Each structure stands twice: as structure tokens, then as C-alpha cells.
């Protein structure tokens, strides 16, 4: 299984996020309800991991969740918890590492692999809950490990959904007037252009790939034009931070000393999360998502490089 990285951890709110893939994807439908809930509870503890810096040398985030506590939260017995963990392991969603005598096991939570995308799962009403969905994975035939492949957005076909296979009757087809059909075609072309533009930006600046995957996985599918604005803003933000570091910015220099080469990417991701969370409470018009994010990110980054509070941001 692929363990969850630090840059994939999503800031949580005071409720448990339950991935729709656990319900809609054919592979995970067979999983027991208690196991699905347990998986959601485990992911919900990532903020605690970040606060305690439970991140290994590879950048994988781990957590501690004693069986007694999990049994209490699920309202089941300890034997049931063991069976639940076994099922999660079988689905590639959980690994435990022993830490020695009288030490709790480290728990690594795996990412969901979305194998099937349906019209329902692309519901635009879910767009506001960005950065909360799990990331698309593909199997790398050479290494046997799952790798994220965001570069494929450039080749994404907006018509390649189950909807395109629907057979309309003549009456239904005639219900679309010519203007509506032309409008749909224009939107499809614009979507494809945005996907291609995003793919080119990621190819030019590969450091953005994991940042984009963490922040806007749903937006990429539902609102690619808005996603393009966000990706361009992230690209500008990344180069702004690099330039400031090269100028000898004391805040960024210290952060790099503490966190290493990934310091810039971590700061960009952390700042992006803050802006996304702010937008959940204040953004109303999805058509303004990109511009709202871009202006907010720019302001936050300028503040981040002038205050030492950013050093403890992650």
C-alpha cells in the first residue's frame, strides 16, 4: 500500500469526513460498515499527528490509536477491532509497525484508490469540499507501488464518463436547442484547454504536483477552469518563495534549515490549506473560486515570509 505523505494531510474540521468512494466505488462497497467508519476515524486523527510531528524520515504520516480507544469510539469489543483492522489491512488501507516492548504500534493509513468514477461522484455540489477527497491512484507496472499521476489531467477527456454512453431517444435529443448544444460543446473545449494548461504547468514545475493533489482534487474534475487559476496562483507562489529564499529571507532560510529541501513546498501547502479553509466559510460563488484563492494566497504568502510564526506552520 502507499502510505499517506505529510503533504497529503488535509486540515480537518470538527466533523468526520467520510469519503464517497467507500460507498460508490465497487471495490470498497464490499467492506463492512464498521471498517469504513474506522477508516474515517483514523484519517480524522491526522491533525493530531501533525501537532505531535509524527512523521517518519520518508515523510509518511503515522498515528497512534490504541485498540481500547478505537473500540470505545466504535462502540464495539476489542475482538471486533482486531477484525476491523484485519479487513482494512486486506484492502490496503492500514499498516501497523511494532515499536518495541510496552510501546504502542505505529499506524499508517493508506489512501483510497478510486477505480470507478460515475456521474454521481462528479456532482458539482461537492466542489466546495475541496481538499477533502482522496486522490486518484494508478498502478505502476514497473515498481508495483501506486503512484499519483496528475500529469494525466492533460489527457483527460471530459466526455469519458458513464453519461457519454447514455442512449437518448429522438424525443429527448430534440429537447436540446441548438444554442444549448453549442454552449455545451464550447464548455467541453474550455475544460479540455484548462486540463492541458494544468498539465503543462505541472510538467514545468513538478514540485506542484503533490500540492495540487492535496488542495483541489475535486475542483480538478468539477471545475477545471477554476482549478487552472488556482494552479497558476500556486506556481506564482512557489516561485515567489524561491526568489525570496535566494534573496536571503531570514524566515525562509531558518525554515529550510529546520525542514530541509521540502520547506518551501510545505509552506506553500500549509498556506494553501489556510486559504481553502477560509473560503469554505466565506465563498459563495464557485465562479469566483480561482480569483478568491489567488488573491488570498498571495497576501498570506507575503505575511508568511515576514513573520517567524510561519516557521512553526508545519
XYZ file of C-alpha atoms in Angstrom:
314
model
C 0.000 0.000 0.000
C 1.057 3.633 -0.396
C 1.322 5.435 2.923
C -0.094 8.902 3.351
C 2.509 11.634 2.993
C 2.756 14.805 5.041
C 1.791 16.904 2.046
C -1.400 14.871 1.592
C -2.751 15.519 5.060
C -5.830 17.682 4.948
C -6.776 20.022 7.741
C -9.958 18.722 9.344
C -12.976 20.446 10.793
C -14.993 19.395 13.795
C -16.684 16.575 11.971
C -15.503 13.358 10.418
C -15.057 13.318 6.673
C -16.386 10.146 5.066
C -15.106 9.521 1.547
C -17.803 8.847 -1.036
C -15.501 6.265 -2.602
C -16.246 3.957 0.334
C -19.875 3.947 -0.768
C -19.761 4.399 -4.532
C -16.666 2.506 -5.625
C -17.450 -1.139 -6.405
C -14.256 -2.345 -4.731
C -14.973 -0.733 -1.349
C -18.722 -1.424 -1.336
C -17.979 -4.918 -0.034
C -16.200 -3.551 3.040
C -18.087 -3.782 6.325
C -19.671 -0.578 7.610
C -17.642 -0.673 10.844
C -14.428 -0.835 8.838
C -15.452 2.153 6.735
C -16.195 4.158 9.859
C -12.928 3.051 11.459
C -11.008 4.206 8.376
C -12.685 7.612 8.617
C -11.826 7.861 12.318
C -8.198 7.010 11.622
C -7.836 9.665 8.937
C -9.525 12.163 11.232
C -6.551 11.931 13.617
C -4.018 13.287 11.137
C -4.108 16.765 12.662
C -3.001 15.248 15.958
C -0.134 13.574 14.112
C 0.958 16.893 12.632
C 0.764 18.622 16.019
C 2.977 15.933 17.543
C 5.260 15.728 14.485
C 4.528 12.041 13.990
C 6.183 11.951 10.569
C 8.869 9.448 9.707
C 12.062 10.018 7.754
C 10.294 9.207 4.482
C 7.651 11.878 5.035
C 4.947 9.306 5.823
C 2.439 10.390 8.446
C 1.664 7.882 11.179
C -0.595 7.925 14.216
C -1.345 6.143 17.463
C -4.823 4.814 18.171
C -4.963 2.180 20.933
C -7.380 -0.677 20.344
C -9.167 0.203 23.577
C -9.830 3.741 22.379
C -10.917 2.633 18.911
C -13.248 0.053 20.447
C -14.762 2.753 22.651
C -15.242 5.166 19.728
C -16.818 2.471 17.553
C -18.821 1.036 20.447
C -17.556 -2.485 19.756
C -15.444 -5.059 21.556
C -11.680 -5.464 21.283
C -12.010 -8.647 19.233
C -14.152 -6.732 16.765
C -11.485 -4.029 16.493
C -8.899 -6.656 15.575
C -11.182 -7.995 12.815
C -11.790 -4.459 11.559
C -8.070 -3.740 11.386
C -7.503 -7.021 9.581
C -10.075 -6.080 6.940
C -8.557 -2.614 6.479
C -5.182 -4.246 6.007
C -6.621 -6.625 3.410
C -7.958 -3.628 1.486
C -4.564 -1.939 1.622
C -5.743 0.836 3.919
C -3.820 0.135 7.132
C -0.381 -0.961 8.248
C 0.967 -1.306 11.787
C 4.595 -1.295 12.867
C 5.697 -2.559 16.257
C 7.882 -0.158 18.230
C 9.169 -2.492 20.902
C 8.126 -3.749 24.312
C 5.394 -1.684 26.011
C 5.348 0.809 23.130
C 2.221 1.377 21.027
C 2.236 0.355 17.388
C 2.637 2.977 14.723
C -0.399 3.057 12.461
C -0.023 4.058 8.817
C -3.226 4.826 6.921
C -3.352 4.114 3.195
C -5.011 6.212 0.500
C -8.168 5.070 -1.216
C -7.742 4.033 -4.822
C -10.693 5.284 -6.832
C -11.267 2.738 -9.562
C -14.581 3.944 -10.893
C -15.832 7.487 -11.495
C -19.535 7.866 -12.093
C -21.705 10.831 -12.924
C -22.852 10.896 -9.317
C -19.319 11.096 -7.947
C -18.682 14.156 -10.138
C -21.601 16.056 -8.599
C -20.685 19.743 -8.799
C -22.389 20.369 -5.471
C -19.404 18.726 -3.806
C -16.922 21.238 -5.198
C -16.824 23.373 -2.053
C -15.488 20.458 -0.069
C -12.138 20.691 -1.821
C -9.019 19.053 -0.459
C -11.138 16.516 1.389
C -11.383 13.747 -1.159
C -8.852 11.034 -1.667
C -6.534 11.140 -4.602
C -6.728 9.160 -7.813
C -4.115 6.446 -7.989
C -2.773 4.240 -10.712
C -0.684 1.104 -10.588
C 2.931 1.465 -11.690
C 3.738 -1.763 -13.502
C 7.482 -1.416 -13.012
C 7.633 -0.875 -9.278
C 4.388 -2.434 -8.109
C 3.636 0.641 -5.994
C 0.789 3.044 -6.562
C 1.870 6.401 -7.965
C -0.191 9.524 -8.415
C -0.277 10.644 -11.987
C -1.570 14.165 -12.132
C 0.117 14.712 -15.462
C -2.728 12.707 -16.943
C -5.095 15.633 -16.456
C -3.719 16.993 -19.695
C -5.147 13.966 -21.480
C -8.401 13.802 -19.538
C -11.422 13.537 -21.796
C -14.374 15.381 -20.305
C -16.749 13.181 -22.278
C -15.248 9.946 -20.907
C -17.876 9.314 -18.242
C -20.792 6.972 -17.966
C -23.004 9.830 -19.150
C -21.446 9.651 -22.618
C -22.738 6.100 -23.011
C -26.353 7.044 -22.310
C -28.738 6.400 -25.182
C -31.169 9.285 -25.701
C -34.397 8.785 -27.613
C -35.180 11.076 -30.544
C -37.671 12.982 -28.426
C -35.127 13.595 -25.703
C -32.468 14.659 -28.195
C -34.787 17.146 -29.839
C -35.418 18.768 -26.465
C -31.953 20.365 -26.684
C -31.997 23.511 -28.760
C -29.040 24.392 -30.952
C -27.773 27.147 -28.653
C -27.639 24.777 -25.695
C -25.728 22.151 -27.669
C -23.230 24.745 -28.899
C -22.808 26.036 -25.373
C -22.076 22.534 -24.084
C -19.530 21.981 -26.844
C -17.830 25.284 -26.029
C -17.668 24.384 -22.348
C -16.167 20.996 -23.196
C -13.446 22.660 -25.270
C -12.701 25.139 -22.488
C -12.479 22.317 -19.952
C -10.033 20.418 -22.130
C -7.945 23.556 -22.636
C -7.773 24.037 -18.873
C -6.729 20.423 -18.316
C -3.963 20.798 -20.885
C -2.800 24.069 -19.332
C -2.687 22.498 -15.863
C -0.733 19.546 -17.182
C 1.861 21.825 -18.764
C 2.313 23.815 -15.542
C 2.818 20.620 -13.553
C 5.326 19.304 -16.089
C 7.267 22.560 -15.862
C 7.155 22.635 -12.059
C 6.818 19.022 -10.754
C 7.023 20.265 -7.156
C 3.431 21.454 -7.523
C 2.023 18.011 -8.275
C 1.519 16.849 -4.688
C 0.401 20.324 -3.597
C -2.325 20.426 -6.252
C -3.409 16.862 -5.489
C -3.793 17.706 -1.824
C -5.590 21.029 -2.194
C -8.037 20.697 -5.091
C -8.690 17.079 -6.156
C -12.427 17.672 -6.657
C -12.002 21.051 -8.318
C -9.794 19.468 -10.980
C -12.683 17.276 -12.097
C -15.664 19.532 -11.479
C -14.342 23.000 -12.290
C -11.145 22.711 -14.350
C -11.231 26.376 -15.372
C -11.230 27.461 -11.729
C -8.615 24.819 -10.983
C -6.366 26.302 -13.674
C -6.480 29.693 -11.924
C -5.599 28.015 -8.620
C -2.679 26.092 -10.162
C -1.314 29.233 -11.775
C -1.545 31.008 -8.404
C 0.326 28.145 -6.728
C 3.002 28.284 -9.416
C 3.459 32.031 -8.858
C 3.512 31.477 -5.107
C 6.170 28.779 -5.376
C 8.453 30.971 -7.476
C 7.844 33.903 -5.132
C 9.075 31.808 -2.189
C 12.080 30.524 -4.124
C 13.033 34.069 -5.087
C 12.690 35.274 -1.500
C 14.852 32.393 -0.292
C 17.536 33.236 -2.854
C 17.463 36.831 -1.612
C 18.336 35.551 1.846
C 14.943 35.918 3.541
C 15.647 35.055 7.179
C 12.305 33.341 7.787
C 12.646 31.030 4.789
C 16.326 30.397 5.474
C 15.520 29.252 9.004
C 12.639 27.138 7.767
C 14.887 25.413 5.253
C 17.440 24.701 7.980
C 14.718 23.093 10.118
C 12.822 21.186 7.434
C 15.276 20.658 4.608
C 14.619 20.874 0.877
C 10.861 20.361 1.254
C 10.468 23.515 3.364
C 9.207 25.694 0.502
C 6.664 23.129 -0.634
C 5.437 22.609 2.936
C 4.973 26.328 3.454
C 3.093 26.665 0.163
C 0.862 23.709 1.042
C 0.193 24.935 4.563
C -0.664 28.426 3.317
C -2.905 26.983 0.622
C -4.791 24.914 3.204
C -5.403 28.019 5.306
C -6.850 29.845 2.330
C -9.037 26.890 1.341
C -10.411 26.601 4.878
C -11.133 30.325 4.934
C -13.004 30.028 1.642
C -15.245 27.252 2.953
C -16.837 29.739 5.301
C -16.832 32.809 3.061
C -17.029 31.817 -0.606
C -20.499 31.711 -2.142
C -19.992 31.898 -5.910
C -17.958 28.954 -7.230
C -17.164 31.010 -10.339
C -15.020 33.254 -8.144
C -13.139 30.379 -6.544
C -9.925 30.763 -8.501
C -9.616 34.535 -8.146
C -10.525 34.403 -4.461
C -7.895 31.757 -3.845
C -5.223 33.563 -5.875
C -5.595 36.887 -4.069
C -5.793 35.244 -0.650
C -2.756 33.031 -1.261
C -0.655 35.982 -2.426
C -1.463 38.000 0.687
C -0.881 35.073 3.037
C 2.494 34.241 1.496
C 3.668 37.839 1.822
C 2.748 37.733 5.503
C 4.348 34.292 5.956
C 7.778 35.426 4.786
C 7.779 38.382 7.176
C 6.783 36.629 10.393
C 8.567 33.882 12.281
C 5.203 32.260 13.035
C 5.451 30.630 9.612
C 8.424 28.605 10.824
C 6.146 26.561 13.064
C 3.444 26.366 10.410
C 4.034 22.639 9.884
